[in-house]
mmCIF file of C-alpha atoms and ligand atoms in Angstrom:
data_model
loop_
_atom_site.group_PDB
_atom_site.id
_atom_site.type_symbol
_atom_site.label_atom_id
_atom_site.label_comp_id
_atom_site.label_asym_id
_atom_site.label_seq_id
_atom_site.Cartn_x
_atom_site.Cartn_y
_atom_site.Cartn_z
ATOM 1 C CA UNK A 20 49.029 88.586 178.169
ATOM 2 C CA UNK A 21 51.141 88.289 181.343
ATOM 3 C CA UNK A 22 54.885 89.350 182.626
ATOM 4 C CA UNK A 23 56.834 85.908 183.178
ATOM 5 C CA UNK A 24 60.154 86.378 184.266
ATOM 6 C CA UNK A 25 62.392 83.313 182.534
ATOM 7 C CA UNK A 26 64.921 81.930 184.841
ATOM 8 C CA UNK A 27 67.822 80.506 183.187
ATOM 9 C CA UNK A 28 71.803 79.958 183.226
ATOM 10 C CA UNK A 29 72.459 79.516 187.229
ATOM 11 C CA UNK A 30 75.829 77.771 188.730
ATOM 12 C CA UNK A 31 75.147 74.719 188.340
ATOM 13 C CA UNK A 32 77.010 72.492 186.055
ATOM 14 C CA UNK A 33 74.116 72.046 183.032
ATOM 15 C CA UNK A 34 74.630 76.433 183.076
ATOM 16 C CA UNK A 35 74.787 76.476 179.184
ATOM 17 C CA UNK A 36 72.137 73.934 178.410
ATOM 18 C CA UNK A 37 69.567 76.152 180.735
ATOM 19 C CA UNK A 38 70.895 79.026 178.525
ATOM 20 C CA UNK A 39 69.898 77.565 175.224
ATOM 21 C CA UNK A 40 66.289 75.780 177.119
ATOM 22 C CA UNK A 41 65.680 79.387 178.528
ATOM 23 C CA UNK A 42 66.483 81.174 175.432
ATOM 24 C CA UNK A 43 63.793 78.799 173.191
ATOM 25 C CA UNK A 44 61.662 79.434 176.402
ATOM 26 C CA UNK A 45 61.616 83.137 176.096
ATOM 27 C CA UNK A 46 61.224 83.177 171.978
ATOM 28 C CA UNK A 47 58.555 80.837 172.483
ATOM 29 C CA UNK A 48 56.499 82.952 175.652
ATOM 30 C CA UNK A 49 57.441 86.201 172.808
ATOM 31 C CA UNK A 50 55.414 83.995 170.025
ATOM 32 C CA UNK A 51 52.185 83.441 172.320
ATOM 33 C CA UNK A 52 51.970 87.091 173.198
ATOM 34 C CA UNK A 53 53.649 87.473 176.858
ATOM 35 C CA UNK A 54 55.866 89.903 177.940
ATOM 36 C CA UNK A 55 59.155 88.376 178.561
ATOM 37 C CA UNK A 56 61.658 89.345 181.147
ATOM 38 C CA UNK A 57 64.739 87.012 180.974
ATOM 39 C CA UNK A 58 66.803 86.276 184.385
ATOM 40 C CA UNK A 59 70.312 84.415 184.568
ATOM 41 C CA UNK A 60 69.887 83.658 188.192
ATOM 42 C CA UNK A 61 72.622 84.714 190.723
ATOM 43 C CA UNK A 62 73.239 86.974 193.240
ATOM 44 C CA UNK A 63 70.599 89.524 192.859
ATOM 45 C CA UNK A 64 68.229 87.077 191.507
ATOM 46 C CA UNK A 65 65.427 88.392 194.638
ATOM 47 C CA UNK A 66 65.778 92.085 193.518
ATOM 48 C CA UNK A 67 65.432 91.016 189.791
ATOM 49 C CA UNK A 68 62.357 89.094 190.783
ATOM 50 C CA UNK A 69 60.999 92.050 192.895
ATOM 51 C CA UNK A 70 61.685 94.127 190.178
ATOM 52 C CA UNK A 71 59.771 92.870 187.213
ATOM 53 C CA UNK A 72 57.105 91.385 189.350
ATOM 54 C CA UNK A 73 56.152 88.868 187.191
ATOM 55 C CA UNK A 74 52.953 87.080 186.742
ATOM 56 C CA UNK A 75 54.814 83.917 187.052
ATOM 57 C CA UNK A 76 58.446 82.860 186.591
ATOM 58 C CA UNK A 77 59.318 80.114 184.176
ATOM 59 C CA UNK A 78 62.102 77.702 185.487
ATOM 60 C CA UNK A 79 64.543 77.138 182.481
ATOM 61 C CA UNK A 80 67.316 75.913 184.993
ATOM 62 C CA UNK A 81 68.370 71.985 185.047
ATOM 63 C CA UNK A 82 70.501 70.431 187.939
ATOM 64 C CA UNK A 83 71.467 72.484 190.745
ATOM 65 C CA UNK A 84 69.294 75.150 192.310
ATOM 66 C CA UNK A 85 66.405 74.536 189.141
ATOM 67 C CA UNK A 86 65.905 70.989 189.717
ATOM 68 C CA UNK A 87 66.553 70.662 193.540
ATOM 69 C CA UNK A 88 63.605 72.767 195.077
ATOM 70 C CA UNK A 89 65.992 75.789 195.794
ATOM 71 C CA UNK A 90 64.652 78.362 193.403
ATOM 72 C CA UNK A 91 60.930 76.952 193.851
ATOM 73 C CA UNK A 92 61.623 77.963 197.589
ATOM 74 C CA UNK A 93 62.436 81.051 197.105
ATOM 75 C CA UNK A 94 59.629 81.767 194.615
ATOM 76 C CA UNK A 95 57.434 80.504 197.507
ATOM 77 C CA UNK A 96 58.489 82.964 199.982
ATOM 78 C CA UNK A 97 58.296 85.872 196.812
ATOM 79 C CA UNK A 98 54.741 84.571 196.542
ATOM 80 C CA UNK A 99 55.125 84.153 192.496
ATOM 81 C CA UNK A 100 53.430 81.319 190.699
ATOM 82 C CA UNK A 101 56.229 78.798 188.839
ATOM 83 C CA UNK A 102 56.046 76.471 186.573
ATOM 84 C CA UNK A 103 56.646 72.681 186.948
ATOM 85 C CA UNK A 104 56.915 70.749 190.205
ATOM 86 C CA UNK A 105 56.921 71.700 193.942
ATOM 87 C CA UNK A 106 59.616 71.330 196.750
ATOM 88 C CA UNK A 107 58.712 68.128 197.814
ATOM 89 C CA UNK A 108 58.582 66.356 194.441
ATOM 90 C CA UNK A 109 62.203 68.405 193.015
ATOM 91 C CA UNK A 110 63.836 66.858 196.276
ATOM 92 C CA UNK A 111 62.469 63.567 195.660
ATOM 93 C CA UNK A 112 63.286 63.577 191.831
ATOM 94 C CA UNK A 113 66.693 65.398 192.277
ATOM 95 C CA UNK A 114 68.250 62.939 194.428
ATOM 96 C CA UNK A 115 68.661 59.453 192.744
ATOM 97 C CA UNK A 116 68.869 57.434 196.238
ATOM 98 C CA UNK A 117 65.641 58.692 197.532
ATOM 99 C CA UNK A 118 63.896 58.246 193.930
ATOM 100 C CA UNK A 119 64.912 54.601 193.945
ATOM 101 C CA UNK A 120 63.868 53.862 197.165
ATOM 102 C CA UNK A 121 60.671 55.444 196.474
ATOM 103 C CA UNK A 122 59.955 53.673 193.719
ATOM 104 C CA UNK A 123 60.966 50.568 195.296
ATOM 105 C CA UNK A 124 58.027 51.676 198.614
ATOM 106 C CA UNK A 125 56.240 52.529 195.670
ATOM 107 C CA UNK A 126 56.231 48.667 194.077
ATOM 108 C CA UNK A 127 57.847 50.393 190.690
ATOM 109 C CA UNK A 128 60.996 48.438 189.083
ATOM 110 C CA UNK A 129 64.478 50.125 189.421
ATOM 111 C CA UNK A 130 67.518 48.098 188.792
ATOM 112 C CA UNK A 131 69.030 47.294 191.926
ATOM 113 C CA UNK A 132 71.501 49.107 194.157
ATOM 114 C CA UNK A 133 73.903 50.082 196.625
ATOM 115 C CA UNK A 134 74.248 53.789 197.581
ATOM 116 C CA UNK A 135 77.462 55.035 199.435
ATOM 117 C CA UNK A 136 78.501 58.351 201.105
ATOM 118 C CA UNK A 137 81.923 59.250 200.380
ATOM 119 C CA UNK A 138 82.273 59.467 204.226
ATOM 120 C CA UNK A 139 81.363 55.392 204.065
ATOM 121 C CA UNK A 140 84.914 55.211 202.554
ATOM 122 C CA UNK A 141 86.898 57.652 204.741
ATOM 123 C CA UNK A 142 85.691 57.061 207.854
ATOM 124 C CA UNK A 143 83.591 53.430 207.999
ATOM 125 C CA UNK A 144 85.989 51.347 205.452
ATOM 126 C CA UNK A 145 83.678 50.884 202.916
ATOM 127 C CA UNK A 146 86.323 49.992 200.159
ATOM 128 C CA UNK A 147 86.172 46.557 202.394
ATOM 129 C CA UNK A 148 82.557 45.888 201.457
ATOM 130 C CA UNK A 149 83.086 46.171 197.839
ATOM 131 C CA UNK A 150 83.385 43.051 196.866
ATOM 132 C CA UNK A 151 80.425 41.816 198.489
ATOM 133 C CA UNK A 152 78.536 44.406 196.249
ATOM 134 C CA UNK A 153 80.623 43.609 192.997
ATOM 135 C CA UNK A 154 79.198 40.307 193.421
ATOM 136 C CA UNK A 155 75.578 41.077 194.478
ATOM 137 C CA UNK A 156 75.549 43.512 191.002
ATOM 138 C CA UNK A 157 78.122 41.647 188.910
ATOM 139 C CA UNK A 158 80.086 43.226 186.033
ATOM 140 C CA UNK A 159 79.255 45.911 184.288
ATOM 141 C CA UNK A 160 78.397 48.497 187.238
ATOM 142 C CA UNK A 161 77.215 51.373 186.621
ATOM 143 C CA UNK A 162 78.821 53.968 189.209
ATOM 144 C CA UNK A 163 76.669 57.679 188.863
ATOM 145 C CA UNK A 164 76.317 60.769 191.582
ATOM 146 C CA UNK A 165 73.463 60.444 193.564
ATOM 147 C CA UNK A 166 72.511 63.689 192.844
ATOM 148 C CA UNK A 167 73.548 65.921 188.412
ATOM 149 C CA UNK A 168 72.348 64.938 185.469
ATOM 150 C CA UNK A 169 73.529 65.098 181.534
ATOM 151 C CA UNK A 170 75.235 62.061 182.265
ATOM 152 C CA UNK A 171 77.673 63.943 184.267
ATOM 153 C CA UNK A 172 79.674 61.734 186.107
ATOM 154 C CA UNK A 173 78.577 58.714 185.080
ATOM 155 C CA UNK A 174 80.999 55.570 184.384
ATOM 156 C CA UNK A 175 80.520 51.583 183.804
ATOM 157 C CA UNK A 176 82.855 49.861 185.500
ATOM 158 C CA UNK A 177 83.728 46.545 183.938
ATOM 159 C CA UNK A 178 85.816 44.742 186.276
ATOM 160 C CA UNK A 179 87.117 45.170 190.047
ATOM 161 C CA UNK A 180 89.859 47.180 188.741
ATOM 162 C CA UNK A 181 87.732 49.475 187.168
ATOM 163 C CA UNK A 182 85.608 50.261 190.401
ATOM 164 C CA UNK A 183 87.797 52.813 192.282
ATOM 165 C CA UNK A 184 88.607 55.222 189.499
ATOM 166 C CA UNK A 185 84.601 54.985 188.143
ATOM 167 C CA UNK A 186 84.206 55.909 192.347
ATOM 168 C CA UNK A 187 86.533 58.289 192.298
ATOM 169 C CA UNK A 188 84.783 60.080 189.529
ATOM 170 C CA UNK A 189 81.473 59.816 190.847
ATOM 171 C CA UNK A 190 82.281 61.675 193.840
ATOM 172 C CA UNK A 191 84.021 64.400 192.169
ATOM 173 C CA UNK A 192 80.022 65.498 191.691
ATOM 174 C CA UNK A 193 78.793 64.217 194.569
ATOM 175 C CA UNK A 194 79.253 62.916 198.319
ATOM 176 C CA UNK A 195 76.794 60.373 198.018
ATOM 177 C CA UNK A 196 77.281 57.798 194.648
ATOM 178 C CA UNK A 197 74.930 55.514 193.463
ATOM 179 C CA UNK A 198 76.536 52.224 192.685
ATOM 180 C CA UNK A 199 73.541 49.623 190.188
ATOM 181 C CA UNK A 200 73.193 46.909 188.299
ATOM 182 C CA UNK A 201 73.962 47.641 184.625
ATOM 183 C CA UNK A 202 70.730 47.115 182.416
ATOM 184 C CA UNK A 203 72.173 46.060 178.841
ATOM 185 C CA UNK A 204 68.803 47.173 176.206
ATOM 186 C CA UNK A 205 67.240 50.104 175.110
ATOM 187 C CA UNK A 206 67.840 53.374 176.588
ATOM 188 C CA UNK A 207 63.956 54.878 176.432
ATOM 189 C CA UNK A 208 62.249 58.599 178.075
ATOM 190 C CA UNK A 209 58.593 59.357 178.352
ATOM 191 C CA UNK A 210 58.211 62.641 178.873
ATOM 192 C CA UNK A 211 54.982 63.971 180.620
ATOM 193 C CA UNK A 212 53.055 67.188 180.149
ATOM 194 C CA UNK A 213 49.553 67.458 182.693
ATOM 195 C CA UNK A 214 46.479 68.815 180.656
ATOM 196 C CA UNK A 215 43.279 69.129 181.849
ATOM 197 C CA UNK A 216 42.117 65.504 182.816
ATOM 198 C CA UNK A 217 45.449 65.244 184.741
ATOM 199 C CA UNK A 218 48.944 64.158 183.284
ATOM 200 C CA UNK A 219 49.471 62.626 180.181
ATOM 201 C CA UNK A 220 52.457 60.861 178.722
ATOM 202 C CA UNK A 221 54.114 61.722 175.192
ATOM 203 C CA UNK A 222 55.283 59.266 172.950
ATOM 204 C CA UNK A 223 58.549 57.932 173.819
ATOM 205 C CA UNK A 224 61.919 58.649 172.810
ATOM 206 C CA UNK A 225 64.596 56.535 172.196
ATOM 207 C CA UNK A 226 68.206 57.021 172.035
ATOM 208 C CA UNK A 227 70.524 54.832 170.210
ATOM 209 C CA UNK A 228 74.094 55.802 170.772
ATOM 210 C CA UNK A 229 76.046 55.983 167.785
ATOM 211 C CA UNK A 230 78.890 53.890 169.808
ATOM 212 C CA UNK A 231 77.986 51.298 171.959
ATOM 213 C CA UNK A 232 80.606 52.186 174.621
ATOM 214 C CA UNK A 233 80.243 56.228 174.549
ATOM 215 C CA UNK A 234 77.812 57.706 176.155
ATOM 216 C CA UNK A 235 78.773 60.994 177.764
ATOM 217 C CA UNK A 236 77.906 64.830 178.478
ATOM 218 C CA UNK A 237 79.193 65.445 175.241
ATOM 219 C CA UNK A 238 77.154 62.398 173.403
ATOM 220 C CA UNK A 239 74.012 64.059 174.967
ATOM 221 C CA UNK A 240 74.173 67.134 173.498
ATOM 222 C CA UNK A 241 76.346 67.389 170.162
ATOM 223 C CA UNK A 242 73.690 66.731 167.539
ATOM 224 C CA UNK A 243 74.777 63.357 165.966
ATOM 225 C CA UNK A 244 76.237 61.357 168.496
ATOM 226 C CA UNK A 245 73.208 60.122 169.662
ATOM 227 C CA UNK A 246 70.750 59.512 167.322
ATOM 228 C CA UNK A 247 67.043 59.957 168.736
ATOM 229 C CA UNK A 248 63.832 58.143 167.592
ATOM 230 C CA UNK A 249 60.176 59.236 168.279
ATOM 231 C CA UNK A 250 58.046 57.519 168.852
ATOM 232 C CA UNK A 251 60.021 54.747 169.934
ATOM 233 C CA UNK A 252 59.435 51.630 167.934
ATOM 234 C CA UNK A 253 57.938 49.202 170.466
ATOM 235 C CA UNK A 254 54.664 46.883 169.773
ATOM 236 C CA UNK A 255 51.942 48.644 171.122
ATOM 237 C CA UNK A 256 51.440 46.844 174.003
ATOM 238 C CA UNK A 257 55.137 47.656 175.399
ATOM 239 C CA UNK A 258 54.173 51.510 174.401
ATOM 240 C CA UNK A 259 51.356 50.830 177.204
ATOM 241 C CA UNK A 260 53.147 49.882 179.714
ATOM 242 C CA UNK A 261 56.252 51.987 179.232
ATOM 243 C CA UNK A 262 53.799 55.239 179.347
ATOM 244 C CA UNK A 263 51.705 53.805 182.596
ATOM 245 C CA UNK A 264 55.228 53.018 184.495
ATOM 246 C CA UNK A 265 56.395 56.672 183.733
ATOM 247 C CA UNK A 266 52.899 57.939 184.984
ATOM 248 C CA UNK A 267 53.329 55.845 187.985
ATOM 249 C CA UNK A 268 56.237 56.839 188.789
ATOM 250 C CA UNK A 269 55.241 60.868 188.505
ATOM 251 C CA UNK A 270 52.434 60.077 190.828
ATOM 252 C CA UNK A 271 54.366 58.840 192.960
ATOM 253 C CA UNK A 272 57.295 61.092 193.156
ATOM 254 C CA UNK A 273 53.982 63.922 193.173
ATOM 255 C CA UNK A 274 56.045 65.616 189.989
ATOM 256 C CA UNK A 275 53.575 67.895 188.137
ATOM 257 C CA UNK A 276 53.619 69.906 185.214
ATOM 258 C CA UNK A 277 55.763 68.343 183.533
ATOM 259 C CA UNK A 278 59.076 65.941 183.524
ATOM 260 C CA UNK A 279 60.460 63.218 181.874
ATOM 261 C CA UNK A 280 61.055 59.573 182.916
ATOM 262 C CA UNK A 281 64.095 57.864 182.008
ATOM 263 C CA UNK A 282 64.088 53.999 181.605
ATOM 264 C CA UNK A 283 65.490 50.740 180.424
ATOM 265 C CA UNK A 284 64.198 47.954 178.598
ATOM 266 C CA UNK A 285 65.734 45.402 179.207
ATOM 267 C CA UNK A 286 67.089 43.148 176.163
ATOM 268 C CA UNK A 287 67.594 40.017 177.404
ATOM 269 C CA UNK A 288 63.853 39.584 179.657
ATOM 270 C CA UNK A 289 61.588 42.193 178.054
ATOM 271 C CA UNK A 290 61.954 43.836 181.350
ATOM 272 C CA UNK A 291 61.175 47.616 181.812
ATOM 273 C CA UNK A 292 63.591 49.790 185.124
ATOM 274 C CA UNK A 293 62.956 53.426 186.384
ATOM 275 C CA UNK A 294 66.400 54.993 186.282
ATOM 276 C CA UNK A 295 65.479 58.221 187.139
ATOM 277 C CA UNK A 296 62.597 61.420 186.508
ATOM 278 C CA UNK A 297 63.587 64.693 185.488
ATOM 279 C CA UNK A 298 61.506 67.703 187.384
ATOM 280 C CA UNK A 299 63.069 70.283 184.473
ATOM 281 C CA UNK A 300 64.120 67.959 181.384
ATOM 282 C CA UNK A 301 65.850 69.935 178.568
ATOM 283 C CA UNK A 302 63.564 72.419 176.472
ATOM 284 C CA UNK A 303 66.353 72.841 173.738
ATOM 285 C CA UNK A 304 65.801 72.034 169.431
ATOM 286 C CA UNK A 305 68.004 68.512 170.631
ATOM 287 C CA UNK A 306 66.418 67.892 173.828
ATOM 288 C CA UNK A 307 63.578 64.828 174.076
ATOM 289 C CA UNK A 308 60.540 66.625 176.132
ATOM 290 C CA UNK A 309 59.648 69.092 172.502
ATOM 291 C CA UNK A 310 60.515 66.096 170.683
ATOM 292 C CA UNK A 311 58.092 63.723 172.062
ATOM 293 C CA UNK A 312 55.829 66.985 172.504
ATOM 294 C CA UNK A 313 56.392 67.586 168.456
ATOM 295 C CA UNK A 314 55.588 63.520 168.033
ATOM 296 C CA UNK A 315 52.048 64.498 169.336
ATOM 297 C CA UNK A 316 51.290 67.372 167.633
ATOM 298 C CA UNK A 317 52.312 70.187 170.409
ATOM 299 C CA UNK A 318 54.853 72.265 168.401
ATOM 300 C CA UNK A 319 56.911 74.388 171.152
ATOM 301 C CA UNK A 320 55.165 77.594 171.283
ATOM 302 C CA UNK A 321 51.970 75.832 172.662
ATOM 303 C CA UNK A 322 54.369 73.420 174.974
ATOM 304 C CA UNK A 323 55.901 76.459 176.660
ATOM 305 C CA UNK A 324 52.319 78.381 176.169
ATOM 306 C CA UNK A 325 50.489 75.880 178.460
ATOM 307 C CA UNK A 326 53.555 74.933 181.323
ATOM 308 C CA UNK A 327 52.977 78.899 181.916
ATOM 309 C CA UNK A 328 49.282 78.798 182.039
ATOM 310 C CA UNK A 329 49.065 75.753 184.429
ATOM 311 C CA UNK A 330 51.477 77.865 186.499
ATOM 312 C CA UNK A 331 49.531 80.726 186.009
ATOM 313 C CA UNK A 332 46.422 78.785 186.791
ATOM 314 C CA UNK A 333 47.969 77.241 189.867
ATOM 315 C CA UNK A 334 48.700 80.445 191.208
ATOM 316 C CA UNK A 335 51.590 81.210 193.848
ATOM 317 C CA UNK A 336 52.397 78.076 195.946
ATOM 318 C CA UNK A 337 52.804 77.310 199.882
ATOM 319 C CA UNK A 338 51.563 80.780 201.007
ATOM 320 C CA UNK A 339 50.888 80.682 204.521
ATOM 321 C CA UNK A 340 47.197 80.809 205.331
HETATM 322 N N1 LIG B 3 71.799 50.979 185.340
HETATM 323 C C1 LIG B 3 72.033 51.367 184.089
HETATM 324 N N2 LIG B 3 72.129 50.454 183.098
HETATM 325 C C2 LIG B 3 72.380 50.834 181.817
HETATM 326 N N3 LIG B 3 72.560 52.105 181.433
HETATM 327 C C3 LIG B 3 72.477 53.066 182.376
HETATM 328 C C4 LIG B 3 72.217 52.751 183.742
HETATM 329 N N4 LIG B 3 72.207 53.906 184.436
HETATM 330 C C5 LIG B 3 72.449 54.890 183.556
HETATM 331 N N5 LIG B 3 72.614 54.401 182.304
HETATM 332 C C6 LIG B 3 72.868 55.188 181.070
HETATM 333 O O1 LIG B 3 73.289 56.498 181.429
HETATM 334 C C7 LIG B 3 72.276 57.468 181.049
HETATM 335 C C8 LIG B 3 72.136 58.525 182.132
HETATM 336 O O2 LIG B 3 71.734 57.919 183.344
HETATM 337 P P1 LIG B 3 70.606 58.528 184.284
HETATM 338 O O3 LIG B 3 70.409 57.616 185.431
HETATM 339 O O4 LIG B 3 69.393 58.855 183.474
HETATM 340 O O5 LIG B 3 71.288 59.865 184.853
HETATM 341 P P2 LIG B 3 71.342 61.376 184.327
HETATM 342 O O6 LIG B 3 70.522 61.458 183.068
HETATM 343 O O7 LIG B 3 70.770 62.161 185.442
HETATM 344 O O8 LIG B 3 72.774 61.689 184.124
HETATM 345 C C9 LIG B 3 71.017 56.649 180.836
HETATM 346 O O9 LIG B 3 70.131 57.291 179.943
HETATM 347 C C10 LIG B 3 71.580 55.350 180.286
HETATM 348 O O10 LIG B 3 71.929 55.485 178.934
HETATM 349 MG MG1 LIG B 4 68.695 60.651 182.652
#
């Protein structure tokens, strides 16, 4: 048995979905015989930590602060063990620019791209160089914040007109927006859980929106909008490859752990594109990482069981000497 202090809530904008992941997190770490000491991270989050002392902490935050490297940080300088990825690999997987340009150093497909800073448009006329990118992308665009997830933020622009208000919205969660080529197929997630031999991809989840055109925050998580199929039907061949392009592109983002990959198949040439990994995807009853976990016969008290003990068997992280 071991004290793990469960990090959940935070600032950041996906606050009540990191209540409900830490909340299944804590239940589950009750169920597999730990002692439990629950944290909604703010202010005095470093003399909470201090206090309980934990064996490890479990990060139950998404977005902001979880997802970011922040709170990994300052678990580094505490000298407590934490579960999922490092520094490096939440910056890398946090911000959408620098994933896709990994990926692209990398060899991996991503659909292609422009990424502005909202400073482009004030102070270097970017607005001027739109058209040249409406053209290079063509209609639909998809216009998201570089960095946020949950769909925050997100909007497909389907004509000229529609490109300064999707813009507009973008940067109302972030100063640097993301502007790619829409990818019209199925909307797929591999989620990835390391065991002994090294990481190992789940079966995959698809999501098949209820309405072609909506796909929101609120889509995500009210249970019925979206409906959600695991394993995803795909010949098995296609199952291949989707799983070894997720694992290729946690190697080479150096997530570990666990995450989730999200992709697109393409309908029209069979074609598979990284959108994006997730270094703390959703752990609630609706969220795809237990799903897929479920799909392979990892209920969610042994899910949560071994992301502790691989923290717990990592030990703390980026000590000095
Ligand atoms: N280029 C794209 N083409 C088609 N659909 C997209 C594209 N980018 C995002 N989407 C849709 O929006 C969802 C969320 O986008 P994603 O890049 O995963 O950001 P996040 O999940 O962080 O909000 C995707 O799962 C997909 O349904
Ligand atoms: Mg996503």
């Amino acid at each position: 048995m071991s004290r793990i202090a469960v990090l959940k809530g935070g600032r950041s904008l996906e606050r009540q979905v990191s209540l409900r992941s830490g909340a299944r997190v804590e239940d589950a770490l009750e169920r597999v015989g730990h002692e439990v000491v629950g944290i909604d991270v703010g202010f005095d989050v470093i003399e909470r930590l201090r206090a309980a002392a934990p064996d490890a902490a479990f990060i139950a935050l998404h977005g902001q602060d979880g997802e970011d490297g922040t709170v990994q940080e300052l678990l580094e300088v505490l000298g407590i063990p934490y579960t999922g990825s490092g520094v490096l690999a939440c910056l890398r997987s946090w911000d959408k620019i620098l994933t896709k340009h990994l990926l692209l150093e990398a060899g991996l497909p991503t659909p292609e791209f422009f990424a502005l800073a909202e400073t482009a448009f004030e102070e270097l006329g970017a607005r001027d160089a739109l058209p040249a990118i409406e053209e290079r992308l063509s209609f639909p665009i998809v216009a998201k914040p570089a960095t946020g997830g949950s769909a925050l933020g997100i909007k497909f622009a389907r004509a000229a007109a529609d490109v300064p208000a999707a813009l507009v919205a973008a940067f109302s969660y972030a100063d640097r927006v993301v502007l790619e080529r829409h990818v019209r197929g199925r909307d797929l997630a591999v989620s990835i859980l390391d065991d002994a031999d090294g990481p190992v991809a789940l079966p995959i989840v698809e999501a098949v929106p209820r309405d072609e055109d909506f796909y929101d925050f609120e889509a995500r998580y009210e249970i019925g909008r979206t409906s959600f199929v695991c394993p995803a039907e795909l010949a098995p061949a296609l199952t291949q490859q989707t799983h070894k392009l997720a694992l290729a592109t946690y190697a080479s983002l150096g997530l570990s752990g666990f995450a989730r990959v999200d992709l697109m198949l393409e309908e029209a040439s069979g074609e598979l594109f990284v959108l994006e990994a997730n270094a703390i995807p959703g752990l609630t009853e609706t969220s795809l990482l237990p799903q897929a976990a479920e799909a392979q016969g990892i209920g969610l008290d042994e899910l949560i069981g071994r992301i502790v003990e691989l923290a717990l068997a990592r030990g703390p992280v980026g000590a000095a000497g």
